[in-house]
PDB file of C-alpha atoms in Angstrom:
ATOM      1  CA  MET A   1     -14.894 132.654 -53.534  1.00  0.00           C
ATOM      2  CA  GLN A   2     -13.066 133.656 -56.685  1.00  0.00           C
ATOM      3  CA  ASP A   3      -9.506 132.855 -57.670  1.00  0.00           C
ATOM      4  CA  ASP A   4      -8.728 136.499 -58.455  1.00  0.00           C
ATOM      5  CA  ALA A   5      -5.201 137.672 -57.800  1.00  0.00           C
ATOM      6  CA  VAL A   6      -4.957 140.435 -55.235  1.00  0.00           C
ATOM      7  CA  TRP A   7      -2.183 142.828 -54.330  1.00  0.00           C
ATOM      8  CA  VAL A   8      -0.675 142.019 -50.953  1.00  0.00           C
ATOM      9  CA  ARG A   9       1.208 144.759 -49.166  1.00  0.00           C
ATOM     10  CA  GLY A  10       4.645 143.418 -48.337  1.00  0.00           C
ATOM     11  CA  VAL A  11       6.680 144.421 -45.347  1.00  0.00           C
ATOM     12  CA  THR A  12      10.284 143.274 -45.280  1.00  0.00           C
ATOM     13  CA  GLY A  13      10.774 140.974 -42.322  1.00  0.00           C
ATOM     14  CA  ILE A  14       7.196 139.993 -41.461  1.00  0.00           C
ATOM     15  CA  GLN A  15       4.132 138.356 -42.972  1.00  0.00           C
ATOM     16  CA  LEU A  16       1.158 140.609 -42.374  1.00  0.00           C
ATOM     17  CA  HIS A  17      -2.075 139.200 -40.950  1.00  0.00           C
ATOM     18  CA  HIS A  18      -5.272 140.034 -42.841  1.00  0.00           C
ATOM     19  CA  THR A  19      -6.130 142.405 -39.993  1.00  0.00           C
ATOM     20  CA  THR A  20      -3.959 144.887 -41.907  1.00  0.00           C
ATOM     21  CA  ASP A  21      -6.172 144.491 -44.988  1.00  0.00           C
ATOM     22  CA  LEU A  22      -9.241 145.179 -42.868  1.00  0.00           C
ATOM     23  CA  GLN A  23      -7.578 148.286 -41.400  1.00  0.00           C
ATOM     24  CA  ASP A  24      -6.896 149.483 -44.948  1.00  0.00           C
ATOM     25  CA  ALA A  25     -10.524 148.816 -45.929  1.00  0.00           C
ATOM     26  CA  THR A  26     -11.769 150.801 -42.934  1.00  0.00           C
ATOM     27  CA  ARG A  27      -9.536 153.744 -43.842  1.00  0.00           C
ATOM     28  CA  PHE A  28     -10.556 153.674 -47.513  1.00  0.00           C
ATOM     29  CA  LEU A  29     -14.273 153.443 -46.710  1.00  0.00           C
ATOM     30  CA  SER A  30     -13.960 156.257 -44.158  1.00  0.00           C
ATOM     31  CA  ASN A  31     -12.204 158.469 -46.700  1.00  0.00           C
ATOM     32  CA  ALA A  32     -14.904 157.763 -49.289  1.00  0.00           C
ATOM     33  CA  ALA A  33     -17.665 158.591 -46.792  1.00  0.00           C
ATOM     34  CA  MET A  34     -15.927 161.848 -45.855  1.00  0.00           C
ATOM     35  CA  ALA A  35     -15.586 162.830 -49.524  1.00  0.00           C
ATOM     36  CA  LEU A  36     -19.265 162.140 -50.149  1.00  0.00           C
ATOM     37  CA  ARG A  37     -20.246 164.206 -47.100  1.00  0.00           C
ATOM     38  CA  ALA A  38     -18.106 167.044 -48.496  1.00  0.00           C
ATOM     39  CA  ALA A  39     -19.846 166.699 -51.874  1.00  0.00           C
ATOM     40  CA  HIS A  40     -23.195 166.904 -50.074  1.00  0.00           C
ATOM     41  CA  VAL A  41     -22.121 170.086 -48.274  1.00  0.00           C
ATOM     42  CA  ARG A  42     -21.013 171.671 -51.560  1.00  0.00           C
ATOM     43  CA  THR A  43     -24.037 170.632 -53.618  1.00  0.00           C
ATOM     44  CA  GLY A  44     -26.859 170.033 -51.160  1.00  0.00           C
ATOM     45  CA  ASP A  45     -27.677 166.852 -53.113  1.00  0.00           C
ATOM     46  CA  ASP A  46     -29.093 164.279 -50.696  1.00  0.00           C
ATOM     47  CA  GLN A  47     -27.993 161.308 -52.795  1.00  0.00           C
ATOM     48  CA  TYR A  48     -24.406 161.980 -51.642  1.00  0.00           C
ATOM     49  CA  SER A  49     -25.336 161.882 -47.979  1.00  0.00           C
ATOM     50  CA  ALA A  50     -27.360 158.689 -48.527  1.00  0.00           C
ATOM     51  CA  ILE A  51     -24.336 156.921 -50.008  1.00  0.00           C
ATOM     52  CA  ALA A  52     -22.126 158.329 -47.226  1.00  0.00           C
ATOM     53  CA  ALA A  53     -24.529 156.824 -44.669  1.00  0.00           C
ATOM     54  CA  GLN A  54     -24.258 153.428 -46.386  1.00  0.00           C
ATOM     55  CA  LEU A  55     -20.466 153.667 -46.320  1.00  0.00           C
ATOM     56  CA  THR A  56     -20.526 154.617 -42.640  1.00  0.00           C
ATOM     57  CA  THR A  57     -22.477 151.412 -41.937  1.00  0.00           C
ATOM     58  CA  MET A  58     -19.886 149.470 -43.934  1.00  0.00           C
ATOM     59  CA  VAL A  59     -17.091 151.113 -41.898  1.00  0.00           C
ATOM     60  CA  GLU A  60     -18.735 149.901 -38.688  1.00  0.00           C
ATOM     61  CA  GLU A  61     -19.102 146.371 -40.082  1.00  0.00           C
ATOM     62  CA  THR A  62     -15.486 146.337 -41.257  1.00  0.00           C
ATOM     63  CA  ARG A  63     -14.279 147.506 -37.840  1.00  0.00           C
ATOM     64  CA  THR A  64     -16.219 144.636 -36.267  1.00  0.00           C
ATOM     65  CA  LEU A  65     -14.560 142.150 -38.638  1.00  0.00           C
ATOM     66  CA  GLU A  66     -11.169 143.689 -37.876  1.00  0.00           C
ATOM     67  CA  GLY A  67     -11.762 143.330 -34.141  1.00  0.00           C
ATOM     68  CA  GLU A  68     -12.727 139.679 -34.561  1.00  0.00           C
ATOM     69  CA  ALA A  69      -9.629 138.971 -36.676  1.00  0.00           C
ATOM     70  CA  ARG A  70      -7.387 140.791 -34.193  1.00  0.00           C
ATOM     71  CA  ALA A  71      -8.896 138.777 -31.327  1.00  0.00           C
ATOM     72  CA  ARG A  72      -8.100 135.504 -33.146  1.00  0.00           C
ATOM     73  CA  MET A  73      -4.537 136.686 -33.713  1.00  0.00           C
ATOM     74  CA  GLN A  74      -4.185 137.616 -30.028  1.00  0.00           C
ATOM     75  CA  VAL A  75      -5.536 134.213 -28.956  1.00  0.00           C
ATOM     76  CA  LEU A  76      -2.906 132.556 -31.149  1.00  0.00           C
ATOM     77  CA  HIS A  77      -0.205 134.755 -29.606  1.00  0.00           C
ATOM     78  CA  ALA A  78      -1.321 133.842 -26.092  1.00  0.00           C
ATOM     79  CA  SER A  79      -1.927 130.136 -26.677  1.00  0.00           C
ATOM     80  CA  ASP A  80       0.938 129.248 -29.035  1.00  0.00           C
ATOM     81  CA  PRO A  81       3.636 131.955 -29.142  1.00  0.00           C
ATOM     82  CA  GLU A  82       6.020 129.762 -31.161  1.00  0.00           C
ATOM     83  CA  ARG A  83       3.445 129.258 -33.915  1.00  0.00           C
ATOM     84  CA  PHE A  84       2.646 132.971 -33.822  1.00  0.00           C
ATOM     85  CA  VAL A  85       6.318 133.732 -34.509  1.00  0.00           C
ATOM     86  CA  ARG A  86       6.429 131.165 -37.349  1.00  0.00           C
ATOM     87  CA  CYS A  87       3.367 132.809 -38.905  1.00  0.00           C
ATOM     88  CA  ARG A  88       4.715 136.330 -38.410  1.00  0.00           C
ATOM     89  CA  GLU A  89       8.047 135.315 -39.919  1.00  0.00           C
ATOM     90  CA  GLY A  90       6.208 133.869 -42.940  1.00  0.00           C
ATOM     91  CA  HIS A  91       7.222 130.247 -42.438  1.00  0.00           C
ATOM     92  CA  GLU A  92       3.604 129.107 -42.287  1.00  0.00           C
ATOM     93  CA  PRO A  93       0.233 130.716 -42.989  1.00  0.00           C
ATOM     94  CA  TRP A  94      -1.876 132.350 -40.296  1.00  0.00           C
ATOM     95  CA  PRO A  95      -4.346 129.710 -39.051  1.00  0.00           C
ATOM     96  CA  ASP A  96      -7.423 131.776 -39.943  1.00  0.00           C
ATOM     97  CA  GLU A  97      -6.284 132.343 -43.538  1.00  0.00           C
ATOM     98  CA  ILE A  98      -6.445 130.044 -46.566  1.00  0.00           C
ATOM     99  CA  GLN A  99      -3.906 127.256 -46.171  1.00  0.00           C
ATOM    100  CA  ALA A 100      -3.960 125.770 -49.667  1.00  0.00           C
ATOM    101  CA  GLY A 101      -1.248 127.065 -51.966  1.00  0.00           C
ATOM    102  CA  PHE A 102       0.615 128.924 -49.216  1.00  0.00           C
ATOM    103  CA  VAL A 103       4.078 130.063 -50.281  1.00  0.00           C
ATOM    104  CA  PRO A 104       6.467 131.142 -47.509  1.00  0.00           C
ATOM    105  CA  ARG A 105       7.397 134.820 -47.290  1.00  0.00           C
ATOM    106  CA  HIS A 106      10.382 135.864 -49.397  1.00  0.00           C
ATOM    107  CA  THR A 107      13.307 136.277 -47.014  1.00  0.00           C
ATOM    108  CA  CYS A 108      15.900 136.881 -49.727  1.00  0.00           C
ATOM    109  CA  ARG A 109      15.758 140.654 -49.291  1.00  0.00           C
ATOM    110  CA  ASP A 110      15.704 140.745 -45.506  1.00  0.00           C
ATOM    111  CA  GLN A 111      18.437 142.802 -43.928  1.00  0.00           C
ATOM    112  CA  CYS A 112      19.948 142.586 -40.483  1.00  0.00           C
ATOM    113  CA  LEU A 113      19.253 145.642 -38.354  1.00  0.00           C
ATOM    114  CA  TYR A 114      22.499 145.142 -36.470  1.00  0.00           C
ATOM    115  CA  HIS A 115      24.947 144.368 -39.286  1.00  0.00           C
ATOM    116  CA  ASP A 116      23.293 146.079 -42.283  1.00  0.00           C
ATOM    117  CA  HIS A 117      21.852 149.151 -40.550  1.00  0.00           C
ATOM    118  CA  ASP A 118      24.146 149.613 -37.541  1.00  0.00           C
ATOM    119  CA  VAL A 119      21.316 149.525 -34.994  1.00  0.00           C
ATOM    120  CA  LEU A 120      23.362 148.610 -31.941  1.00  0.00           C
ATOM    121  CA  ASP A 121      20.337 147.703 -29.802  1.00  0.00           C
ATOM    122  CA  ALA A 122      19.340 145.030 -32.349  1.00  0.00           C
ATOM    123  CA  ILE A 123      22.217 142.602 -31.675  1.00  0.00           C
ATOM    124  CA  MET A 124      19.749 140.053 -30.263  1.00  0.00           C
ATOM    125  CA  GLN A 125      17.667 140.305 -33.458  1.00  0.00           C
ATOM    126  CA  CYS A 126      20.491 139.457 -35.859  1.00  0.00           C
ATOM    127  CA  THR A 127      19.115 137.621 -38.896  1.00  0.00           C
ATOM    128  CA  CYS A 128      22.452 136.844 -40.537  1.00  0.00           C
ATOM    129  CA  GLY A 129      23.006 133.186 -41.333  1.00  0.00           C
ATOM    130  CA  GLN A 130      19.338 132.400 -41.961  1.00  0.00           C
ATOM    131  CA  PRO A 131      18.621 129.471 -44.317  1.00  0.00           C
ATOM    132  CA  PRO A 132      18.093 130.206 -48.023  1.00  0.00           C
ATOM    133  CA  CYS A 133      14.784 131.741 -49.071  1.00  0.00           C
ATOM    134  CA  ARG A 134      12.173 128.954 -49.246  1.00  0.00           C
ATOM    135  CA  ALA A 135       9.819 131.073 -51.360  1.00  0.00           C
ATOM    136  CA  CYS A 136      12.435 131.448 -54.110  1.00  0.00           C
ATOM    137  CA  ALA A 137      13.014 127.694 -54.026  1.00  0.00           C
ATOM    138  CA  ILE A 138       9.262 127.029 -54.403  1.00  0.00           C
ATOM    139  CA  GLY A 139       8.047 129.764 -56.701  1.00  0.00           C
ATOM    140  CA  GLY A 140      11.030 131.562 -58.150  1.00  0.00           C
ATOM    141  CA  ALA A 141      12.518 134.964 -57.484  1.00  0.00           C
ATOM    142  CA  PRO A 142      10.277 137.758 -56.154  1.00  0.00           C
TER     143      PRO A 142
END
C-alpha cells in the first residue's frame, strides 16, 4: 500500500463508508466501457471492444467488492447500532477501514435542519449544542 493522498468526497453531516468509493469506481468504469463500445461502433476497430470487455470484467469485480463491503456495513448496523452511528457521524473510523491516523469528521460546518433550514419534521434531529469540532482541535481548520 502506498501513502498517496486521495480525494475523499465529503458530505456534511456524515462520514461516508468506502462503499461509496466503490460505487463511484463502478460508475466510472461503466462509463469508460460504454465510451469504448461507442468508439468501436464508430470506427469498427476491435481494439476498442477488447478494452471495453476488460473494463466490463473490472465492473463486475468492483460490484462484487462493493457488495462485500456493503454486507460488512450491514452486519455492523445489525450487530452494533451504536457503533454504526458513531462511525456514520465520524466520531470513529469504520471497522473495515484503516484505523491508524484516523481524524474525526469535521463537524464545524454542520447545520441543524430544524433551526438553520426550517425543516419542521427534523426537530428530533436537532444538532445544536454539539461539542466543538474534534477534527479542528486535532488537525486544524478544514
